[in-house]
XYZ file of C-alpha atoms in Angstrom:
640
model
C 2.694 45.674 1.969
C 5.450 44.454 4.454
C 8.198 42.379 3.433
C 7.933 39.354 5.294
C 11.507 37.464 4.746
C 13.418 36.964 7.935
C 16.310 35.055 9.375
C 16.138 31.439 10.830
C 16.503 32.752 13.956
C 14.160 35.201 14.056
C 11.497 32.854 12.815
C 12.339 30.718 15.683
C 11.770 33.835 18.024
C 8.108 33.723 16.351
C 7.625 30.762 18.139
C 6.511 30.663 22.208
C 6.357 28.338 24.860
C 3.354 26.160 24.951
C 2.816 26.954 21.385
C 1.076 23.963 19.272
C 3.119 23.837 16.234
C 2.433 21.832 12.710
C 5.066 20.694 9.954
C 5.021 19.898 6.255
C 6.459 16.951 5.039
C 6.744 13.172 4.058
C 10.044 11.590 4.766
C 12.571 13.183 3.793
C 10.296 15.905 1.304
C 8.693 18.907 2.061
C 10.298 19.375 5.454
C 11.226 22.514 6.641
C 14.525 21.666 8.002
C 16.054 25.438 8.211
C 13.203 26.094 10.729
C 13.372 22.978 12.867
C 16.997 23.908 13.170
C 16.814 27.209 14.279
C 14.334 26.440 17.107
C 16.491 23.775 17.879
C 19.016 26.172 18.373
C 17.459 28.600 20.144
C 15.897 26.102 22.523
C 19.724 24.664 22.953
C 21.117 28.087 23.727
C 18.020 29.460 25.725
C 15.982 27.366 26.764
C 13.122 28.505 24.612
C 10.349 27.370 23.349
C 9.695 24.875 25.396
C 6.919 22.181 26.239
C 5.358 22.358 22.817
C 2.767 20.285 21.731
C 3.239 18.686 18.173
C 1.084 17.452 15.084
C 2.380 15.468 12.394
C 0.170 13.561 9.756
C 3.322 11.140 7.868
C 7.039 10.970 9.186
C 9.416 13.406 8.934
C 12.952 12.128 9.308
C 15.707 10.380 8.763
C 15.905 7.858 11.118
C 18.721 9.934 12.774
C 19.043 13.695 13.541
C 17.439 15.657 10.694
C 13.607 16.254 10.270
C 11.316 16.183 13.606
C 13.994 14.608 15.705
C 15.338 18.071 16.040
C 12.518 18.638 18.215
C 13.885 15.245 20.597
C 14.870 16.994 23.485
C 13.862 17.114 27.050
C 11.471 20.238 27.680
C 11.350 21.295 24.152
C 8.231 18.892 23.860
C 5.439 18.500 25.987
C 2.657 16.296 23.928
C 2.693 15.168 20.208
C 0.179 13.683 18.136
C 1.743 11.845 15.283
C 0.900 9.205 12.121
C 4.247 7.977 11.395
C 6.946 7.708 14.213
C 9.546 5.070 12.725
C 11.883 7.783 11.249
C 12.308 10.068 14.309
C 13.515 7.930 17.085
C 14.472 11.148 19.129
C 10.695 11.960 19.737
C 9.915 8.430 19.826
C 11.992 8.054 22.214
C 10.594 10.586 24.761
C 7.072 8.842 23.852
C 7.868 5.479 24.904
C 10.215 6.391 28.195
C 7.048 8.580 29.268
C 9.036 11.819 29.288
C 6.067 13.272 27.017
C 2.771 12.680 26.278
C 1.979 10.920 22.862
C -0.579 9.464 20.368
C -0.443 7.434 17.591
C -3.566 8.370 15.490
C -3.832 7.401 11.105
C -1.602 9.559 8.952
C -5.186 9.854 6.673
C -7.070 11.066 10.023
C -4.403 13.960 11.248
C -4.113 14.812 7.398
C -8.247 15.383 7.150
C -8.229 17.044 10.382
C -5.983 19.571 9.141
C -8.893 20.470 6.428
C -11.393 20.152 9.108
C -9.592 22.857 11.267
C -9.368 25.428 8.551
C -12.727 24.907 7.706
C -13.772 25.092 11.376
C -15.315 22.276 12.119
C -14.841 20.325 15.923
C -13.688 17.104 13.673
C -14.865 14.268 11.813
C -16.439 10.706 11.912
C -14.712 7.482 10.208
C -14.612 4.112 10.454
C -10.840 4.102 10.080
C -9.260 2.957 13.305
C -12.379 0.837 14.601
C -10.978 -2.432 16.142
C -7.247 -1.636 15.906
C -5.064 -0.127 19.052
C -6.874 3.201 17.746
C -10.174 2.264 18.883
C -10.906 3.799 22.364
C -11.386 -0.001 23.697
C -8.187 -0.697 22.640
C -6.301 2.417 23.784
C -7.217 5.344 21.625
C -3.764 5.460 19.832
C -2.033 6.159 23.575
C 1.719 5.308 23.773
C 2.105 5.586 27.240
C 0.409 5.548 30.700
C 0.517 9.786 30.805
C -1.293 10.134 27.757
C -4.756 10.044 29.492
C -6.587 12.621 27.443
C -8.764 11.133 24.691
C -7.860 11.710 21.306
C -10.561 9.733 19.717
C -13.686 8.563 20.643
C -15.986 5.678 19.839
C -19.793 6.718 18.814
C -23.223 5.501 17.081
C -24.776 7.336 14.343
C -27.300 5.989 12.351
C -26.965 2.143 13.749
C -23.507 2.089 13.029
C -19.727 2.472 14.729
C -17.751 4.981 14.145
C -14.905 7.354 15.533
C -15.179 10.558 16.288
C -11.711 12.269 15.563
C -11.571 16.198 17.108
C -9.742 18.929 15.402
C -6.520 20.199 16.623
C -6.362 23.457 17.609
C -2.660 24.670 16.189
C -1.323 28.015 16.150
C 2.351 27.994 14.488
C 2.705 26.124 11.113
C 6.268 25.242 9.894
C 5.850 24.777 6.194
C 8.258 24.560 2.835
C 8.023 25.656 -0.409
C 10.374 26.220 -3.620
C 9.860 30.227 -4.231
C 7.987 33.370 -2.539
C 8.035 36.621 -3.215
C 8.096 39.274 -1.087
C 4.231 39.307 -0.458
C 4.735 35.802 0.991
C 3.020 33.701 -1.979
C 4.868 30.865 -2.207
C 5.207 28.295 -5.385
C 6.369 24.306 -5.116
C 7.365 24.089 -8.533
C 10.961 22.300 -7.949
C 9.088 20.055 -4.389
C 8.474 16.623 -5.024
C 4.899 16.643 -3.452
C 2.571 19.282 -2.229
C 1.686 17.673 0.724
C -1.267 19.257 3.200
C 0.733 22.626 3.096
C -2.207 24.399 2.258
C -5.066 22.913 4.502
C -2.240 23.325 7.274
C -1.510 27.193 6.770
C -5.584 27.708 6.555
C -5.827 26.014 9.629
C -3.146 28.227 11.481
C -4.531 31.640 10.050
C -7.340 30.725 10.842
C -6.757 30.127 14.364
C -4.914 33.291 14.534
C -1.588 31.704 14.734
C 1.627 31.959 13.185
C 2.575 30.608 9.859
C 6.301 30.161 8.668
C 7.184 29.080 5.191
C 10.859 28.191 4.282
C 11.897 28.460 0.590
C 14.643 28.450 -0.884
C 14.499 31.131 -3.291
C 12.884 34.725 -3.393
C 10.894 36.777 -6.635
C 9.735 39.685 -6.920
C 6.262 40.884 -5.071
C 3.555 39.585 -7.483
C 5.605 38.412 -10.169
C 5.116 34.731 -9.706
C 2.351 32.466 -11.966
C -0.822 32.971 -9.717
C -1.937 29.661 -11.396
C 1.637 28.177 -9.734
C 1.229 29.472 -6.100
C 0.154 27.108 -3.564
C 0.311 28.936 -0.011
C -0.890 32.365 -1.461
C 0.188 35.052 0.634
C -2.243 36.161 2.820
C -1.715 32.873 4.733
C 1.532 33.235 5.175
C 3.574 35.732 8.003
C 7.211 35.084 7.254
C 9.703 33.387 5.071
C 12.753 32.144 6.012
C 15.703 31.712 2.991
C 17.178 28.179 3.872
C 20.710 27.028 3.362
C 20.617 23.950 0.409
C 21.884 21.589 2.773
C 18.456 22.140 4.436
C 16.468 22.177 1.741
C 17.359 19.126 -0.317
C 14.214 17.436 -2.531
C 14.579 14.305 -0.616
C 16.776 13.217 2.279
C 18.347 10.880 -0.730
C 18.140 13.041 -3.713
C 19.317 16.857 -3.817
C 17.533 17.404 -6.951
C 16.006 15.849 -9.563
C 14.075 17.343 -12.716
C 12.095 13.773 -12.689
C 10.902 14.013 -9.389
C 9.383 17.530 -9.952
C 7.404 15.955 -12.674
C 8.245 18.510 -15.023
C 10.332 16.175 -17.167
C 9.518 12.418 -18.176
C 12.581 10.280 -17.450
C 13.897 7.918 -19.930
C 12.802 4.321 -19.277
C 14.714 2.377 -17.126
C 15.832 5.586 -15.011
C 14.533 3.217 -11.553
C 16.683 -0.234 -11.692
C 15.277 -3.434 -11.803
C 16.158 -5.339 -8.711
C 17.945 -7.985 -7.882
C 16.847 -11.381 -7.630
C 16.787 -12.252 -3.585
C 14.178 -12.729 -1.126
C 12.417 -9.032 -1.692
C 12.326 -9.342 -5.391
C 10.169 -12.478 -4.480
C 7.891 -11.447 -2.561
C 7.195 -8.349 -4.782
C 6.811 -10.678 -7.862
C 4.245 -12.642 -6.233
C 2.173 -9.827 -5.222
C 2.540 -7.948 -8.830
C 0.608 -11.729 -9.601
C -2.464 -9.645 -7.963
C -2.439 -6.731 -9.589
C -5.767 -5.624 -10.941
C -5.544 -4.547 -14.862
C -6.520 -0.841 -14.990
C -7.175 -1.085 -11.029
C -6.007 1.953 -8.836
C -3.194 0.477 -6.250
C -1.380 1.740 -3.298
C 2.383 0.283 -2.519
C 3.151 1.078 1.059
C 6.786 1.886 2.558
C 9.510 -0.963 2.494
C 8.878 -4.558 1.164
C 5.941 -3.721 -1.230
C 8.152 -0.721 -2.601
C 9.829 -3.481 -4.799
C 6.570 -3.953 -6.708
C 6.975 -1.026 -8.523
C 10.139 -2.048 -9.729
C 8.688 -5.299 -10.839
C 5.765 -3.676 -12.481
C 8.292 -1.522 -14.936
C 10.336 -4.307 -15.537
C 7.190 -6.651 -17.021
C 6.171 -3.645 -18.970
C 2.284 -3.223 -16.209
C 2.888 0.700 -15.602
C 0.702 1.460 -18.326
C -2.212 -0.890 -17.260
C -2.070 -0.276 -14.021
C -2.145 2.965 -11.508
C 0.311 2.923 -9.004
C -0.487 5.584 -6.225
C 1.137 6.745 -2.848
C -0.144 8.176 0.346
C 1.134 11.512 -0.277
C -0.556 12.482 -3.257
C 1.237 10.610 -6.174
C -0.854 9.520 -8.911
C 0.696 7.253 -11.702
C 3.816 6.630 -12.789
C 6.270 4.936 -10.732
C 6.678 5.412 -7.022
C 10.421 5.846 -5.708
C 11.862 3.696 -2.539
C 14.089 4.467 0.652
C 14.770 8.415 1.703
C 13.228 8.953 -1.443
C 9.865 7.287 -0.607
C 6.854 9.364 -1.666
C 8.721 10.877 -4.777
C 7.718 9.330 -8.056
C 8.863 9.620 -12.033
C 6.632 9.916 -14.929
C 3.281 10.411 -12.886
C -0.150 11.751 -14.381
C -1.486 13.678 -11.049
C 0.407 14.955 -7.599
C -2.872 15.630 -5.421
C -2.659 16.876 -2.160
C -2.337 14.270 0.780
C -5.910 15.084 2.398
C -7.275 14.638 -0.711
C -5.768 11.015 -1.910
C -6.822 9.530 1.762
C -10.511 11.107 1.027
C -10.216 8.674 -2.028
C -8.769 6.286 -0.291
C -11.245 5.933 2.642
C -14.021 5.916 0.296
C -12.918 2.849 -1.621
C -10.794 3.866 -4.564
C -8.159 1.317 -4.098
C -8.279 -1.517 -6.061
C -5.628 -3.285 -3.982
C -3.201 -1.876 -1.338
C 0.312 -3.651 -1.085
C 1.622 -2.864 2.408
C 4.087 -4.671 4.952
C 4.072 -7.408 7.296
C 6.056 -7.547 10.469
C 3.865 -9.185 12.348
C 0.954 -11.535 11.761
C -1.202 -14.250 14.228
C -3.643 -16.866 13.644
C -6.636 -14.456 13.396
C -4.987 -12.868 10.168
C -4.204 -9.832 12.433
C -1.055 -7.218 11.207
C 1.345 -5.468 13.498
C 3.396 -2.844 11.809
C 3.554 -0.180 14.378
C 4.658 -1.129 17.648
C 7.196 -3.459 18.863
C 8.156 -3.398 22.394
C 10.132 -0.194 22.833
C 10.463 0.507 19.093
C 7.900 3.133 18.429
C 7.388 2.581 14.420
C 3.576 4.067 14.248
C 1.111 3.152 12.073
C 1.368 6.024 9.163
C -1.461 5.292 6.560
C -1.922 1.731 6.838
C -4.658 1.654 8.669
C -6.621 4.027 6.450
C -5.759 1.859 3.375
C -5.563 -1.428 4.815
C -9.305 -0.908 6.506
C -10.513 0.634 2.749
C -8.972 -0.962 -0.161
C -10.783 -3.863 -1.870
C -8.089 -6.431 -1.550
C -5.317 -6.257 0.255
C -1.737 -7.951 0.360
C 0.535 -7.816 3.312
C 4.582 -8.594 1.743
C 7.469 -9.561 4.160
C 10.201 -11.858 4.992
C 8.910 -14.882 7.021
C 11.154 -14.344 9.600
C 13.629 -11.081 10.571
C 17.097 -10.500 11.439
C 19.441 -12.932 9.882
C 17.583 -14.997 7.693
C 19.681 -15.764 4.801
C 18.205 -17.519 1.446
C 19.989 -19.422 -1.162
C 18.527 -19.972 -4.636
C 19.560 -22.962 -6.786
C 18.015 -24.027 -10.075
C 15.104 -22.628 -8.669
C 14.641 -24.122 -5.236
C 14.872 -22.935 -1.996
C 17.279 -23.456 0.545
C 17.240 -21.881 4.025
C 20.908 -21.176 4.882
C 20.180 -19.087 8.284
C 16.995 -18.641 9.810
C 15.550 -15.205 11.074
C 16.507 -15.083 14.807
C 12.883 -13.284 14.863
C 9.475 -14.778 14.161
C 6.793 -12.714 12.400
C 3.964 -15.318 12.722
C 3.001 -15.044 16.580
C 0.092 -16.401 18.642
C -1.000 -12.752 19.636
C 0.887 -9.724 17.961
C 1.784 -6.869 20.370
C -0.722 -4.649 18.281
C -3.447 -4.924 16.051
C -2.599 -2.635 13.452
C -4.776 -4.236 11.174
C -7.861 -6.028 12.420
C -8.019 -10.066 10.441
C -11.252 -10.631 12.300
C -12.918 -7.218 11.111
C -11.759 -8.075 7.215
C -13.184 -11.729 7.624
C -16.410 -10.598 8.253
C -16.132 -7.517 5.830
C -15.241 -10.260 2.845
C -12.331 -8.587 2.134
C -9.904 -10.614 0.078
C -6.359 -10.707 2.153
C -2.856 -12.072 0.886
C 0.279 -13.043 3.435
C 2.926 -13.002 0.683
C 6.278 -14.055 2.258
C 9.601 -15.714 0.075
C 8.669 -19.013 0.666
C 4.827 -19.419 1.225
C 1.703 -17.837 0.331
C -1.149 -17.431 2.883
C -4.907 -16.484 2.615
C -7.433 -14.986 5.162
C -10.521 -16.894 5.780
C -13.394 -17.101 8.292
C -11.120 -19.548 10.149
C -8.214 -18.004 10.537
C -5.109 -17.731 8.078
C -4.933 -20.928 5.338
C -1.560 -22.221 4.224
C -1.669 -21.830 -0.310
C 1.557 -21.413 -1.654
C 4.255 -23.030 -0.966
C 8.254 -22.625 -2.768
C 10.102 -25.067 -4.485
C 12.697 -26.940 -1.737
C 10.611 -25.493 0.916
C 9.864 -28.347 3.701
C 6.335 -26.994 5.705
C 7.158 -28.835 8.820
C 10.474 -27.734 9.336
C 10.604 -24.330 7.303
C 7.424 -22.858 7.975
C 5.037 -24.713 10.409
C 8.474 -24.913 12.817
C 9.164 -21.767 12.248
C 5.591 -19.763 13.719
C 4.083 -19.608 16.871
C 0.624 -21.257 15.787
C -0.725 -23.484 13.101
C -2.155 -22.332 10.017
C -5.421 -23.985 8.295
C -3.701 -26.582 6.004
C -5.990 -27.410 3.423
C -4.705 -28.013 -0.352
C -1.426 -26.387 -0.781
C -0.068 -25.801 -4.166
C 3.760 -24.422 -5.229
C 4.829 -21.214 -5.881
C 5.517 -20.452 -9.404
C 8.616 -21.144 -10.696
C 8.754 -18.142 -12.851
C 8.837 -15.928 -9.109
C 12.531 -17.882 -8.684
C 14.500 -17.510 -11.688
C 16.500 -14.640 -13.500
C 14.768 -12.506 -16.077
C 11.483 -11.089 -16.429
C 8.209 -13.373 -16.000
C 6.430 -12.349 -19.223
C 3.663 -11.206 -16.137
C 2.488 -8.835 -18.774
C 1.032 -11.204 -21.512
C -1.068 -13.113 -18.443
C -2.283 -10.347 -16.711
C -3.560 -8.999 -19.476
C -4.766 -12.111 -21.177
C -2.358 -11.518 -24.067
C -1.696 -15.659 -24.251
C -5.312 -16.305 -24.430
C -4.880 -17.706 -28.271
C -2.371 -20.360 -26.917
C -4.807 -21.276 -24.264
C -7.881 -21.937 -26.448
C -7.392 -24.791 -29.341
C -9.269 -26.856 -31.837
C -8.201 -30.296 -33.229
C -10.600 -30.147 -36.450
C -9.994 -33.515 -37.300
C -11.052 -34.437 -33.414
C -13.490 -31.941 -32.938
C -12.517 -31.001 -30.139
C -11.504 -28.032 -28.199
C -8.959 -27.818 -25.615
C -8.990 -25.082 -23.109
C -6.257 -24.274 -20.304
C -7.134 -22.097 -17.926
C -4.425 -23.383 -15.418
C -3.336 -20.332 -12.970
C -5.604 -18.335 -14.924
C -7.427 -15.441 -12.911
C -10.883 -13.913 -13.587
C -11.492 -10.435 -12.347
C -13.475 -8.848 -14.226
C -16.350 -8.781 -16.617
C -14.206 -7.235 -19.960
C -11.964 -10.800 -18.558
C -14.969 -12.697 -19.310
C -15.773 -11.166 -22.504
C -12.287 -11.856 -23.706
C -12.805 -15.851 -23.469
C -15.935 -15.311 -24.857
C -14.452 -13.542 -28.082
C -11.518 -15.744 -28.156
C -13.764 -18.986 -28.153
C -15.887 -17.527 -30.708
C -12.834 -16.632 -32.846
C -11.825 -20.219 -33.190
C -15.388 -21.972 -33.027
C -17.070 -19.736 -35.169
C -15.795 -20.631 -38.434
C -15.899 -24.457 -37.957
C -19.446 -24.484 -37.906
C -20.192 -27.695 -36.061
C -20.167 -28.577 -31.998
C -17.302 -29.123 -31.154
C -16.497 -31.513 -27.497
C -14.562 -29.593 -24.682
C -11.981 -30.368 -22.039
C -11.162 -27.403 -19.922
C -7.704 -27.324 -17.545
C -8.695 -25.256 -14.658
C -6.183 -26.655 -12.094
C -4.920 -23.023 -10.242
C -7.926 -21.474 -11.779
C -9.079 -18.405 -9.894
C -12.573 -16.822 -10.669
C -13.692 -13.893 -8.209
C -16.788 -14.162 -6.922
C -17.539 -10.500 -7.799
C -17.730 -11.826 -11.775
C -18.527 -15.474 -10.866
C -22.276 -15.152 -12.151
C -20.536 -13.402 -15.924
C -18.685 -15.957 -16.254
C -21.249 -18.692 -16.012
C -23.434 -17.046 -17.795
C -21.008 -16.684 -20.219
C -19.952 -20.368 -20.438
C -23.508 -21.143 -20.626
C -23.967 -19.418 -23.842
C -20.712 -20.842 -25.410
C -22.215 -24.560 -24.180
C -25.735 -23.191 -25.663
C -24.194 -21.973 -29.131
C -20.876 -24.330 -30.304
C -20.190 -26.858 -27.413
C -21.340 -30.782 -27.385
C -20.070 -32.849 -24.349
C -17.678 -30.651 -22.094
C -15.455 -32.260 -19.431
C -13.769 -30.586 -16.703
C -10.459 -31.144 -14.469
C -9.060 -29.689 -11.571
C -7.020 -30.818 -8.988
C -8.471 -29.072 -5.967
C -11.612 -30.416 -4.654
C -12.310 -27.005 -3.138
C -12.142 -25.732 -6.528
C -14.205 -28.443 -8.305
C -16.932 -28.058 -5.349
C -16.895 -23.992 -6.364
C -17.060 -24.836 -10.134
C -20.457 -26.969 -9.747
C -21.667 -24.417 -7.233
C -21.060 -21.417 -9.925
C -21.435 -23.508 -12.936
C -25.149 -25.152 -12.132
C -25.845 -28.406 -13.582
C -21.996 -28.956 -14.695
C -21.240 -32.502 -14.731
C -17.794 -34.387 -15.399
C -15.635 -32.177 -13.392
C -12.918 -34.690 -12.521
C -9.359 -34.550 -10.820
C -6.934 -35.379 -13.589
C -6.913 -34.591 -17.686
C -6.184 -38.342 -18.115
C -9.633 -39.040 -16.426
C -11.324 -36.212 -18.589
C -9.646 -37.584 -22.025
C -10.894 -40.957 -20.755
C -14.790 -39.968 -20.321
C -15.150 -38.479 -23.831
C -12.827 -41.086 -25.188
C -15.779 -43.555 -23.412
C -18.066 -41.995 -24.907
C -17.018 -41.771 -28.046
């Protein structure tokens, strides 16, 4: 058995003009930064390779000169197909000046594909991508006027839309790993993610291509844990030693035992952040975290949510994920993006998008740069600036509620906080809330139909996607809507009720989040004046999600009615009440049977109409829902 380690450079040699190469990697991890070096190099000092054509599935950079941006240089590149292009503004670059050919296709997609070529297959069929700039009658994912070739296609199968995605055909592979031996198995056992290495080296081999795996250690032939190998050796055709400066875990982080998941961190090891416009927003969307629901916090803004999560004590009741395979625990931000501490499960990246695009998200938390009327999301293209889409199409299109998090408007805006109101100090010189954004990332119309719940979360309002268009909610303390918000966007928003932000999102300290998600302060909600008979419930910004919700209140009302023995009269607070329509026939059910078993006359206040009009729609027969508690007291008061 040959030994396959070789130099950088005469890796690079390995690979020829006009080859179609594929890397590893996710930011700053799992890219093979000795290798994209030495062909740099080589290419630098002769010429060679040149006009290769490129797949990527996520970004692989740092914004500057490591990662795929070693590749940015005239000739070098002919074509590239890419997820993610925000952190390599070299290639970018060439994209959007027309000096190559390039596509922006879904991370999810290119990482599926690279299964779908090992296994053979011409490609695949998904929904992901219909009515965004992906869509063939929207562009196909084409950055420039070159790129003529389709790279997706629209079809019909069995009455229905879809796109038709065709497998790359790739024959060099540029992967990383942690140690090989001699035969060329390789192990990841000090990586922070596993990535599509694996799906990626079938798919070269299989082609009869070249695969190149840089490590940065060596073992003995056979000596390493078979049950630890990921790229076993028969894939692979040479390994390169890299220098540690080209091999660090993260573009961030050298190394770190936590990030290998081989060691739980002590608590607190991620900060908690600051209070400022970001912590904010990523307070109000940890409001809409599902208890024990599966949840995917994109790059950026909703990064912070983690943070808040930890901080209120939600890790353990909910499962934060990540694109890249992380499963659990707590996700990591900036160059270290896609790492994660104390997780239960690091999957491969093909494999969390097949979950994904089948509907295992709960909710997905991703960014907002741009927004219009329609409820439509930009995030990946913005003039010249090439950022890509990445995976938010795949999750935003999939997951079963969805909230967009980001400034209200960008570059300068400056935000003062006192005694819990807001002041504007400088506004954004750039607006995010446009009549038409320059892409449609993220289709508002499609998710309208679909009934899929959608959340603008911004530092100083709250918006929510309806058949109409996007519908002004929230609003912050000190906040004026004419001149800070409706003055500030390009179009006008449905304004219907509009209720304020809660105070807890604007002051220092944690929120106690964790006893209301998780219905914890249910006893002080629920209360019986004996000597009145009566029982006083407040269900004010209480939400309803699921059916063990609705059991809860059931229990809890039986707790405290049970032993009195007699009927008792009821007046229920359900101002900032929120009941999901998935559980709305539970609950009433369920408040029939309370009414039914311990309940005389029951009275009921709220001041949104739209939410009284809902309650007698769900609630059939309810009388006496009125707009005030003074009006409720004043009914049974009447009657009495």
């Amino acid at each position: 058995m040959r030994r396959k380690v070789v130099s950088a450079a005469d890796a690079a040699a390995l690979v020829k003009d006009g080859d179609t190469i594929t890397t590893s990697g996710f930011v700053g991890i799992g890219v093979p930064d000795e290798l994209l070096a030495a062909i740099e190099a080589r290419f630098l000092a002769r010429g060679t390779p040149r006009d290769l054509s490129l797949v990527f599935a996520a970004g692989q950079g740092d914004g500057k000169d490591r990662g795929l941006n070693r590749l940015g240089h005239d000739g070098l590149l002919k074509q590239v197909v890419g997820g993610h292009w925000g952190l390599i503004p070299k290639v970018a670059a060439l994209a959007v000046e027309g000096k190559i050919k390039g596509w922006n296709l879904p991370q999810g997609c290119i990482s599926q594909l690279y299964r779908d070529a090992a296994a053979g297959k011409p490609g695949m069929l998904s929904k992901v991508g219909l009515e965004t700039f992906v869509d063939p009658r929207n562009g196909g994912g084409a950055i420039n006027d070159i790129s003529t070739e389709p790279q997706v296609e629209l079809m019909e199968f069995g009455g229905e839309e879809l796109l038709y995605y065709p497998a790359p055909k790739m024959t060099v592979a540029l992967l990383r790993g942690t140690t090989a031996d001699e035969a060329g198995n390789v192990t990841m056992e000090r990586e922070a993610l596993v990535i599509d290495n694996l799906a990626q080296a079938m798919a070269v081999k299989n082609a009869g291509g070249v695969v190149i795996v840089q490590v940065e250690r060596l073992a003995r032939s056979r000596s390493l844990q078979p049950r630890e190998v990921q790229i076993p050796g028969i894939l692979v055709d040479a390994v390169v030693v890299a220098s540690p400066q080209n091999h660090m875990q993260t573009y961030k982080t050298a190394f770190s035992h936590a990030f290998t998941n081989r060691i739980r961190p002590p608590d607190g090891e991620i900060p908690a952040m600051e209070l400022g416009p970001r912590k904010i927003i990523a307070r109000r969307c940890a409001f809409e975290l599902p208890v024990n629901g599966v949840i995917n916090l994109g790059i950026g803004m909703p990064e912070g949510v983690a943070a808040v999560a930890a901080e209120e004590g939600l890790l353990n009741h909910v499962t934060l994920t990540a694109e890249p395979g992380v499963v659990g625990g707590q996700p990591a931000s900036g160059l270290d993006f896609g790492a994660a501490v104390d997780v239960d499960a690091v999957i491969p990246q093909n494999s969390q998008f097949d979950f994904y695009d089948g509907g295992g998200l709960d909710m997905a938390c991703l960014g907002l740069a741009q927004a219009d009327a329609d409820g439509n999301v930009n995030v990946s293209r913005f003039g010249p600036r090439l950022a890509g889409a990445g995976g938010f199409i795949n999750i935003s299109q999939n997951a079963k509620s969805l909230v967009f998090a980001g400034t209200f408007t960008a570059k300068g805006l400056h935000v003062q906080l006192d005694e819990g109101r807001m002041n504007i100090r400088q506004e954004g010189s750039s607006r995010k809330f446009l009549d038409h954004v320059e892409q449609v990332t993220f289709s508002g119309r499609r998710a309208a139909r679909l009934g899929q719940p959608v959340l603008y979360v911004t530092e100083r309002c709250v918006f929510q996607l309806s058949a109409e268009g996007l519908v002004l909610k929230e609003v912050a303390p000190g906040i004026d809507i004419e001149r800070d918000i409706l003055g500030q966007m390009s179009f006008r928003p449905i304004l219907d009720e509009v209720e304020q932000m809660d105070a807890r999102l604007f002051a220092d300290g944690p929120m106690d989040l964790r006893r209301e998600l998780l219905h914890l302060d249910l006893p002080e909600r629920i209360a019986l004046d004996s000597a009145e008979k009566r029982l006083f419930i407040n269900f004010e910004k209480m939400r309803i999600r699921t059916t063990e919700e609705v059991e809860q209140v059931r229990d809890q009302v039986e707790r405290v009615c049970g032993p009195f023995g007699e009927r008792v009269d009821v007046i229920v607070n359900y101002d900032g009440f929120h009941l999901d329509d998935d559980v709305s026939n539970d609950y009433a059910e369920m408040v029939a049977d309370l009414e039914n078993r311990f309940y005389g006359t029951v009275t009921r206040y709220s001041g949104s109409a739209f939410l009284r009009l809902k309650l007698g729609e769900t609630l059939q027969g309810a009388s006496h829902i009125y707009e005030t508690r003074d009006a409720a007291q004043s009914f049974l008061d009447g009657r009495g």
